[in-house]
Short mmCIF file of C-alpha atoms in Angstrom, two decimals:
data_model
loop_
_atom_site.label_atom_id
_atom_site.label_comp_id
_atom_site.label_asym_id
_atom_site.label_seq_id
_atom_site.Cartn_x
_atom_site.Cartn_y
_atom_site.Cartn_z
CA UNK G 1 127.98 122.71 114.29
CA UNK G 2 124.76 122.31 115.98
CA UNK G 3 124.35 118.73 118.11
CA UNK G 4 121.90 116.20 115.92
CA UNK G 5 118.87 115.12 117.60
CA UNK G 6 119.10 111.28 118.31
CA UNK G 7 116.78 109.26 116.57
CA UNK G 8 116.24 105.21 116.71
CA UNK G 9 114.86 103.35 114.09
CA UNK G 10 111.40 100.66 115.04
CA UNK G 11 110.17 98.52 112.27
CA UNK G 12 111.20 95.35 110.41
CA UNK G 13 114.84 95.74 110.08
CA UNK G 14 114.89 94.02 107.19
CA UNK G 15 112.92 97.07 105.33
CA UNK G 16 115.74 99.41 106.94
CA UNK G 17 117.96 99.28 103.85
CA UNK G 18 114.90 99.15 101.43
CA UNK G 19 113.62 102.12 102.32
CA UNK G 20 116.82 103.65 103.63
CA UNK G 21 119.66 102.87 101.08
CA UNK G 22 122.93 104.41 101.29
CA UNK G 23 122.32 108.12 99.46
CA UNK G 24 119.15 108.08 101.25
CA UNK G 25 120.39 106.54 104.83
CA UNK G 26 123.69 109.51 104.26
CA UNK G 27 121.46 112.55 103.71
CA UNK G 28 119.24 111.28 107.30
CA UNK G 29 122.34 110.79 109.07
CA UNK G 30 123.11 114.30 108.32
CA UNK G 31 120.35 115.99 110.28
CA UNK G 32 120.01 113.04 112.59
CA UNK G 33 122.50 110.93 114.98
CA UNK G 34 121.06 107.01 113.87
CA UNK G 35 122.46 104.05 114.18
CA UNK G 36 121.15 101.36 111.27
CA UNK G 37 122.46 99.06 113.12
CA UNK G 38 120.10 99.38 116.07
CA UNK G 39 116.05 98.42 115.13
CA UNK G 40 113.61 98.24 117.23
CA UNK G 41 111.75 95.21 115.74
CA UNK G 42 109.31 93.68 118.46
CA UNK G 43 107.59 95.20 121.55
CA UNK G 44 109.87 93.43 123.84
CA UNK G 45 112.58 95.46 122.30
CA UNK G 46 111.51 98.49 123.59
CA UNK G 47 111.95 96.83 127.20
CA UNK G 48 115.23 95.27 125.92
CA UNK G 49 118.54 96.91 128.27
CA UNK G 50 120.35 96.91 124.95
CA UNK G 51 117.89 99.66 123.87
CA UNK G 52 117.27 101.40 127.65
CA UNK G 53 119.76 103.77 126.88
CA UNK G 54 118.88 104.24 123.44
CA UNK G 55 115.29 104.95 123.70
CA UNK G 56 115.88 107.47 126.66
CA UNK G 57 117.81 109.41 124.65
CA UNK G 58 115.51 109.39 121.54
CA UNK G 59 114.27 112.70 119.98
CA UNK G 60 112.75 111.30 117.03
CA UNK G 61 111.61 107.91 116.09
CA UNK G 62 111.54 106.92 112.62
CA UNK G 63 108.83 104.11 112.16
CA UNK G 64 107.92 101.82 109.45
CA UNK G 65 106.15 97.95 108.65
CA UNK G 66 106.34 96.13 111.59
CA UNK G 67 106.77 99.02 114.20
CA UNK G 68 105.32 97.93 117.60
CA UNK G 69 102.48 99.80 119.11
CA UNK G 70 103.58 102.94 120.77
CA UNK G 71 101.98 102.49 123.93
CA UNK G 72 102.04 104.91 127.15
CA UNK G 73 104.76 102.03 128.51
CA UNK G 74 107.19 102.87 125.28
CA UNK G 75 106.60 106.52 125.57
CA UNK G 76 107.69 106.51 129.12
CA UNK G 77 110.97 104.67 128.47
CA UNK G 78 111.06 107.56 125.68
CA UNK G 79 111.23 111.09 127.69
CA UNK G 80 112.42 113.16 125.21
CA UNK G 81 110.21 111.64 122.01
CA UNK G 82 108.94 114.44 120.18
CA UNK G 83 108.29 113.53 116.73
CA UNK G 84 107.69 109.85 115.14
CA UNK G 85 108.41 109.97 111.60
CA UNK G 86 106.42 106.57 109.78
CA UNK G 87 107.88 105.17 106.80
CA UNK G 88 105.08 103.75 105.59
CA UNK G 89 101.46 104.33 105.24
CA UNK G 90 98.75 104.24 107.63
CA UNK G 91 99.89 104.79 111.21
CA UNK G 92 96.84 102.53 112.88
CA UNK G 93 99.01 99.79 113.40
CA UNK G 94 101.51 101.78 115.53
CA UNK G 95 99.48 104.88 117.00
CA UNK G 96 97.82 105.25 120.50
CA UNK G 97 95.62 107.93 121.90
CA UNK G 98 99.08 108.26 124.26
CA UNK G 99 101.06 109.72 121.32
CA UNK G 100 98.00 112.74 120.78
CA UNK G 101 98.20 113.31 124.46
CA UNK G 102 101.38 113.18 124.67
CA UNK G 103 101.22 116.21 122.30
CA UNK G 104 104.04 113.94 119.88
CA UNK G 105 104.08 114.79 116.52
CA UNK G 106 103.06 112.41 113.67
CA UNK G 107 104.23 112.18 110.34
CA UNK G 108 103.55 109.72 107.75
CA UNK G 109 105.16 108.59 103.69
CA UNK G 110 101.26 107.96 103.07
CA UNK G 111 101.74 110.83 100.18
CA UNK G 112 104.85 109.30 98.99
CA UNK G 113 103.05 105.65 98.85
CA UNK G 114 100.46 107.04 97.41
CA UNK G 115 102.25 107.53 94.03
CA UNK G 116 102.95 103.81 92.89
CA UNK G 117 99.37 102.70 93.96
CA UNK G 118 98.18 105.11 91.84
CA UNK G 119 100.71 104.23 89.09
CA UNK G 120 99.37 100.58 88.95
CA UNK G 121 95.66 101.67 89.02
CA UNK G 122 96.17 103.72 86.06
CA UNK G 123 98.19 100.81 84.27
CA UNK G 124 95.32 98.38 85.32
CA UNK G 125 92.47 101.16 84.14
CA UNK G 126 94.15 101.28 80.79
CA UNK G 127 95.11 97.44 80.11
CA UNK G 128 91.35 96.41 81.41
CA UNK G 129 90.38 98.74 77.97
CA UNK G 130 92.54 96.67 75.92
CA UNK G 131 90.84 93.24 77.30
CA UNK G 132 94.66 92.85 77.57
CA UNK G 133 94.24 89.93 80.32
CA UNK G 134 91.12 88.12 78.62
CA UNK G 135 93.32 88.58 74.86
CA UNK G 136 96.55 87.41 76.48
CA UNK G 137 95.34 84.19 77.89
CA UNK G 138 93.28 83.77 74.46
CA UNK G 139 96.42 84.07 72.60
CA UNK G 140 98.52 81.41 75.13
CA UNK G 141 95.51 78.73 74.46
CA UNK G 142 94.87 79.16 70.74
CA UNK G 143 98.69 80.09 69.59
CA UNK G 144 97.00 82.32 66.75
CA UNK G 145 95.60 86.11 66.09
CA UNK G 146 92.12 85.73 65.74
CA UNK G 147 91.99 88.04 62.57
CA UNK G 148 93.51 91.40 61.56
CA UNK G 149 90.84 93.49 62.05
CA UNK G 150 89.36 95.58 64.62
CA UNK G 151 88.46 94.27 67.69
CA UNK G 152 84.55 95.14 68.73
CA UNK G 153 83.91 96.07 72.73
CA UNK G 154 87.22 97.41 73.38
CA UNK G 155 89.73 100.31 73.97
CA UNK G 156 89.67 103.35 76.52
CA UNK G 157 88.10 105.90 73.74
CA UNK G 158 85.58 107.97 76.11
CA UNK G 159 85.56 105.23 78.77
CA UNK G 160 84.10 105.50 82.18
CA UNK G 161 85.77 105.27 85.24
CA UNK G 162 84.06 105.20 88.50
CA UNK G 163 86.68 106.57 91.58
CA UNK G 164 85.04 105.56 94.80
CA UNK G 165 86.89 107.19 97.78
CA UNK G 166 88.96 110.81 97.19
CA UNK G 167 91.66 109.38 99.57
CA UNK G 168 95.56 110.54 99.09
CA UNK G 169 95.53 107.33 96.36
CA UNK G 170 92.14 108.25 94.71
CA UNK G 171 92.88 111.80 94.30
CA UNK G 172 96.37 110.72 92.29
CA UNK G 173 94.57 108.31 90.22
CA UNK G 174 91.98 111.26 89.35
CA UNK G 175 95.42 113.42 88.72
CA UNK G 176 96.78 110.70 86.62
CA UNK G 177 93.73 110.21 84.69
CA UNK G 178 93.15 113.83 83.39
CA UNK G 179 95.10 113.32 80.24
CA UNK G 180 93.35 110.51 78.75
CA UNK G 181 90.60 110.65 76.76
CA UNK G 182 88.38 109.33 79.73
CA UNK G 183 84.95 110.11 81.92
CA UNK G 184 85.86 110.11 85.36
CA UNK G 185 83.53 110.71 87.84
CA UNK G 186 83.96 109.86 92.13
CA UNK G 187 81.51 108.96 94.57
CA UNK G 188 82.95 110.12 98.23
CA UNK G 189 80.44 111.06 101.50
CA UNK G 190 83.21 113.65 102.83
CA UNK G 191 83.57 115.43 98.97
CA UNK G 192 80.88 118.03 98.02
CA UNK G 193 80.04 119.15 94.86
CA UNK G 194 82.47 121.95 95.28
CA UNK G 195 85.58 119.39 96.41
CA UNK G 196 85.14 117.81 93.56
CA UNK G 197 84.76 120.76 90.86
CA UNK G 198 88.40 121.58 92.40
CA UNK G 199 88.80 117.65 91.30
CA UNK G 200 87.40 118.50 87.95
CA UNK G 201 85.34 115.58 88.32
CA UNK G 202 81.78 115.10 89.06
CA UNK G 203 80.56 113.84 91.89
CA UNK G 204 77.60 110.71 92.07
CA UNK G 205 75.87 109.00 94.50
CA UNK G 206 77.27 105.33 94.65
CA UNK G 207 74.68 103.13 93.05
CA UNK G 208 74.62 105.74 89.87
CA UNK G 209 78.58 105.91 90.12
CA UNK G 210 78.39 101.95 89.57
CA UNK G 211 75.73 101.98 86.78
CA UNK G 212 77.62 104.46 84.97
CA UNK G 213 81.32 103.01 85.06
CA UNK G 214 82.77 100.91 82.79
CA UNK G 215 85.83 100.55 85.50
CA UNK G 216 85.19 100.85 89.10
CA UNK G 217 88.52 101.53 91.38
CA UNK G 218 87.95 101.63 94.82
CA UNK G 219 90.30 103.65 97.33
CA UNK G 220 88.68 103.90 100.29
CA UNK G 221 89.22 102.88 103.67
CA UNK G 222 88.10 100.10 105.30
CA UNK G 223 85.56 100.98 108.26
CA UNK G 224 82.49 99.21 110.43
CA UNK G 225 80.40 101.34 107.79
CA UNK G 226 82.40 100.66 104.56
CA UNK G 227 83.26 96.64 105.08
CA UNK G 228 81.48 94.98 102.15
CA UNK G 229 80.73 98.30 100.53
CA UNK G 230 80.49 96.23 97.31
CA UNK G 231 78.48 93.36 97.63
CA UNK G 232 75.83 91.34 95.27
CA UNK G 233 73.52 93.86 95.33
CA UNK G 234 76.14 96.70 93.98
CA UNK G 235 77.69 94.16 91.64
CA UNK G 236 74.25 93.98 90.29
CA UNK G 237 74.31 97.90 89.23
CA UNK G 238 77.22 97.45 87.36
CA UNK G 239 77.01 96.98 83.80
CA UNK G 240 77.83 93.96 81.42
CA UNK G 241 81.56 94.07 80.90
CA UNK G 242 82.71 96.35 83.45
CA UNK G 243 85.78 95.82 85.52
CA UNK G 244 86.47 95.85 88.91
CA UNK G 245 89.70 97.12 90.84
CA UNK G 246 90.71 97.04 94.16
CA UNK G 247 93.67 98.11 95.62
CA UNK G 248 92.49 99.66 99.01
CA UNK G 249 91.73 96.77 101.23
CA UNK G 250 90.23 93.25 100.72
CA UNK G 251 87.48 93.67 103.30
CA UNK G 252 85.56 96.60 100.94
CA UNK G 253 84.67 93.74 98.73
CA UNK G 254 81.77 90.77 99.88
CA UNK G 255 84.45 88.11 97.98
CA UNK G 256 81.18 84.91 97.89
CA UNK G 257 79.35 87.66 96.08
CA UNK G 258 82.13 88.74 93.40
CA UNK G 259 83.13 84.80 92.71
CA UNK G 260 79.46 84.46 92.21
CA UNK G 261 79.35 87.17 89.72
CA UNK G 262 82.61 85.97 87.90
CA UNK G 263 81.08 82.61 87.44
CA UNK G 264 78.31 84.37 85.11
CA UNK G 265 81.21 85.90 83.07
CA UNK G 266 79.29 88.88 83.57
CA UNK G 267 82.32 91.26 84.78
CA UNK G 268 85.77 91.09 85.33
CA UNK G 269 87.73 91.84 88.30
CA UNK G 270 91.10 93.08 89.31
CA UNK G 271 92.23 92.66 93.00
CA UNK G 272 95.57 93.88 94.33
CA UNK G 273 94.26 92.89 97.98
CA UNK G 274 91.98 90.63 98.86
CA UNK G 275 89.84 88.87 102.02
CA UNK G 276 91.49 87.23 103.25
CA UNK G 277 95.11 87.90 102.66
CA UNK G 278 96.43 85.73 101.05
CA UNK G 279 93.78 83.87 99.51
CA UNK G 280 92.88 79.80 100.69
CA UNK G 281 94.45 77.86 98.00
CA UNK G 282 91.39 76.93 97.04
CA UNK G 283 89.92 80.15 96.07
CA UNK G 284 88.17 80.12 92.84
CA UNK G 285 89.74 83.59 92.62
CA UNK G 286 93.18 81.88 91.57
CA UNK G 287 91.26 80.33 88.39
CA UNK G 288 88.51 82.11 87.00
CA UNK G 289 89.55 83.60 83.58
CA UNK G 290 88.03 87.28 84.61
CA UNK G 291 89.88 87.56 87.84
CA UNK G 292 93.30 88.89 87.70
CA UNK G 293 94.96 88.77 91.27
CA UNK G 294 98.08 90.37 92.52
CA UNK G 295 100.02 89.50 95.65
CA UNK G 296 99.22 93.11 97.23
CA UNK G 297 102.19 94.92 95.45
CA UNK G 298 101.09 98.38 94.45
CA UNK G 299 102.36 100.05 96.94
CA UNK G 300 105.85 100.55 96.92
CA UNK G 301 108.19 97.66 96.27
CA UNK G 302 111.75 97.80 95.17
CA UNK G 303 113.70 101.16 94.34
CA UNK G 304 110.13 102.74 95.05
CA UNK G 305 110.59 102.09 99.08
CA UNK G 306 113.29 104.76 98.89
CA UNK G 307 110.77 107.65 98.20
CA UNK G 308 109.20 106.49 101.63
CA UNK G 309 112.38 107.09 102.91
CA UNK G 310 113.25 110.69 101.15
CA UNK G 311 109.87 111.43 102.67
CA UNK G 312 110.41 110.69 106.25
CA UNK G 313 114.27 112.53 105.49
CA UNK G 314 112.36 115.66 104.61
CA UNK G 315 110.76 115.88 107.46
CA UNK G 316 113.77 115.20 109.60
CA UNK G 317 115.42 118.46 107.83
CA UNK G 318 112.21 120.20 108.46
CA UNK G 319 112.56 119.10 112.63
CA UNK G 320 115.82 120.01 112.97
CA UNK G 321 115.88 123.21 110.73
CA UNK G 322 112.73 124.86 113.25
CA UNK G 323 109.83 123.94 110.81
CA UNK G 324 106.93 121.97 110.71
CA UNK G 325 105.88 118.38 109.60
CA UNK G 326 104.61 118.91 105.77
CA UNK G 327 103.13 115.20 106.70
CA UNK G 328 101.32 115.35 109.86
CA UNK G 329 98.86 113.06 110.74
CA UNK G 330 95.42 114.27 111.71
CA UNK G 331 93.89 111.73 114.44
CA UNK G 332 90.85 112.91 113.22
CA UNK G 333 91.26 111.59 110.12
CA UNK G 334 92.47 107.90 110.90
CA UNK G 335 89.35 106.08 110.20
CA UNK G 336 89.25 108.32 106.65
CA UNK G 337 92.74 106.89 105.63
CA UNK G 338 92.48 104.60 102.43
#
């Protein structure tokens, strides 16, 4: 039997059997010699004499939350790194210009966290047509129906749904969306007209994207360019009764200008992140009747972490069978990832 490449895990070891249980953790171990015993956790670890020996003899690192940066220091107690296989999403947190010179391949479970972000959006899109959060709290304050008949304003019958950003997330909710009886259309500066008739969506310019949307979902990363992407004057565009959803990151959002738009009643709002993170407990956020606030769990949670870690075993196989990563990371792209 061919020798197993030694790998080391670095990240919270906490998440280790999360995202590694057993089944999981057992098919790894069979293309890789790991010990889950033996996390990385802080930088100081990698320095650490309990893992000299360790890291020196590491092939392939498998990363996730609360991996150190992987700075040229690391990578020179690490000789024989090749691959570093993340766990997780974005690799920003970890990732140095050293790895890409380094020529050390980068993988990431972005794809694979991609699918319960997307999952929530399209349970948000859906229960926002109901009025499902403005008719429950009705309900708890008045203890009665208000009538048996049909409700006026609501329901997802040819509603439109605004997609700003075709990241790995937005292009899922897009998938996800097709068979409802919706109008989707995305706004996205790197997606021509083409890229998005391959969507089978079309494509707008922001400020008609918002004017046209009943539901706005924004998935796209957070840059210099993009921070407060939505602010008073694109709240303005959108029309009465529209929702907003975010699930990308906080900072896309100018939060004084969305209270201020609550206040009016005027729209609704559905944050899954927010700026800051968490929220002063004084944020109006936490009581206005249109804001519905989440504490940042669409991406995986639970039994979903495992997929994260079926991901990053995949590519292991790959490695060790003489294939490519399916997963690589693009530096390029880093400051395109949502």
């Amino acid at each position: 039997m061919t020798e197993r490449p030694y790998a080391m895990f670095a990240m919270s070891a906490e998440n280790v059997p999360q995202v590694f249980p057993p089944e999981v953790l057992e098919r790894l171990r069979e293309s890789v010699d790991i010990d889950p015993a033996l996390v990385a956790e802080d930088y100081e670890d990698f320095t650490d004499p309990r893992f000299k020996d360790a890291l020196a003899r590491t092939e392939l690192l498998v990363t996730g939350w609360g991996c150190p940066r992987l700075d040229a220091v690391v990578l020179d107690a690490a000789p024989r790194l090749r691959a570093v296989l993340h766990s997780a999403g974005s690799v920003k947190s970890l990732a140095t210009p050293e790895l890409w010179r380094r020529g050390i391949a980068v993988s990431s479970a972005a794809v694979a966290n991609a699918v319960p972000v997307a999952e929530y959006t399209l349970a948000m899109i859906l229960l926002a047509g109901k009025d499902l959060f403005a008719a429950r709290d009705r309900l708890r304050t008045e203890r009665a129906f208000p009538g048996w008949g049909l409700v006026a304003g609501i329901g997802n019958h040819g509603r439109r749904v605004g997609v700003i950003g075709a990241s790995r997330i937005g292009r899922r909710v897009i998938e996800l969306l097709r068979p409802f009886d919706l109008r989707v259309s995305l706004t996205d500066p790197y997606v021509d007209e083409a890229g998005a008739a391959a969507l089978g969506v079309p494509l707008l310019p922001l400020d008609d994207l918002l004017r046209t949307s009943d539901v706005v979902t924004i998935h796209a990363p957070e840059t210099p360019e993009t921070r407060h992407i939505i602010g008073p004057r694109e709240l303005a565009l959108m029309p009465d009764g529209a929702v907003l959803i975010n699930t990308a990151r906080g900072g896309l959002v100018d939060h004084e200008a969305l209270i201020a738009e609550l206040c009016t009643g005027r729209l609704s709002a559905i944050l899954d992140v927010t700026d800051p993170e968490p929220l002063p407990a004084d944020s109006p956020l936490y009581d206005l009747p249109n804001a519905f606030i989440t504490p940042h769990l669409a991406g995986s949670q639970g039994n979903e972490a495992a997929r994260l870690g079926l991901a990053v075993v995949g590519e292991a196989e790959r490695l060790v069978g003489g294939g490519g990563l399916a997963y690589a990371v693009d530096p390029e792209s880093l400051g395109r990832e949502a």
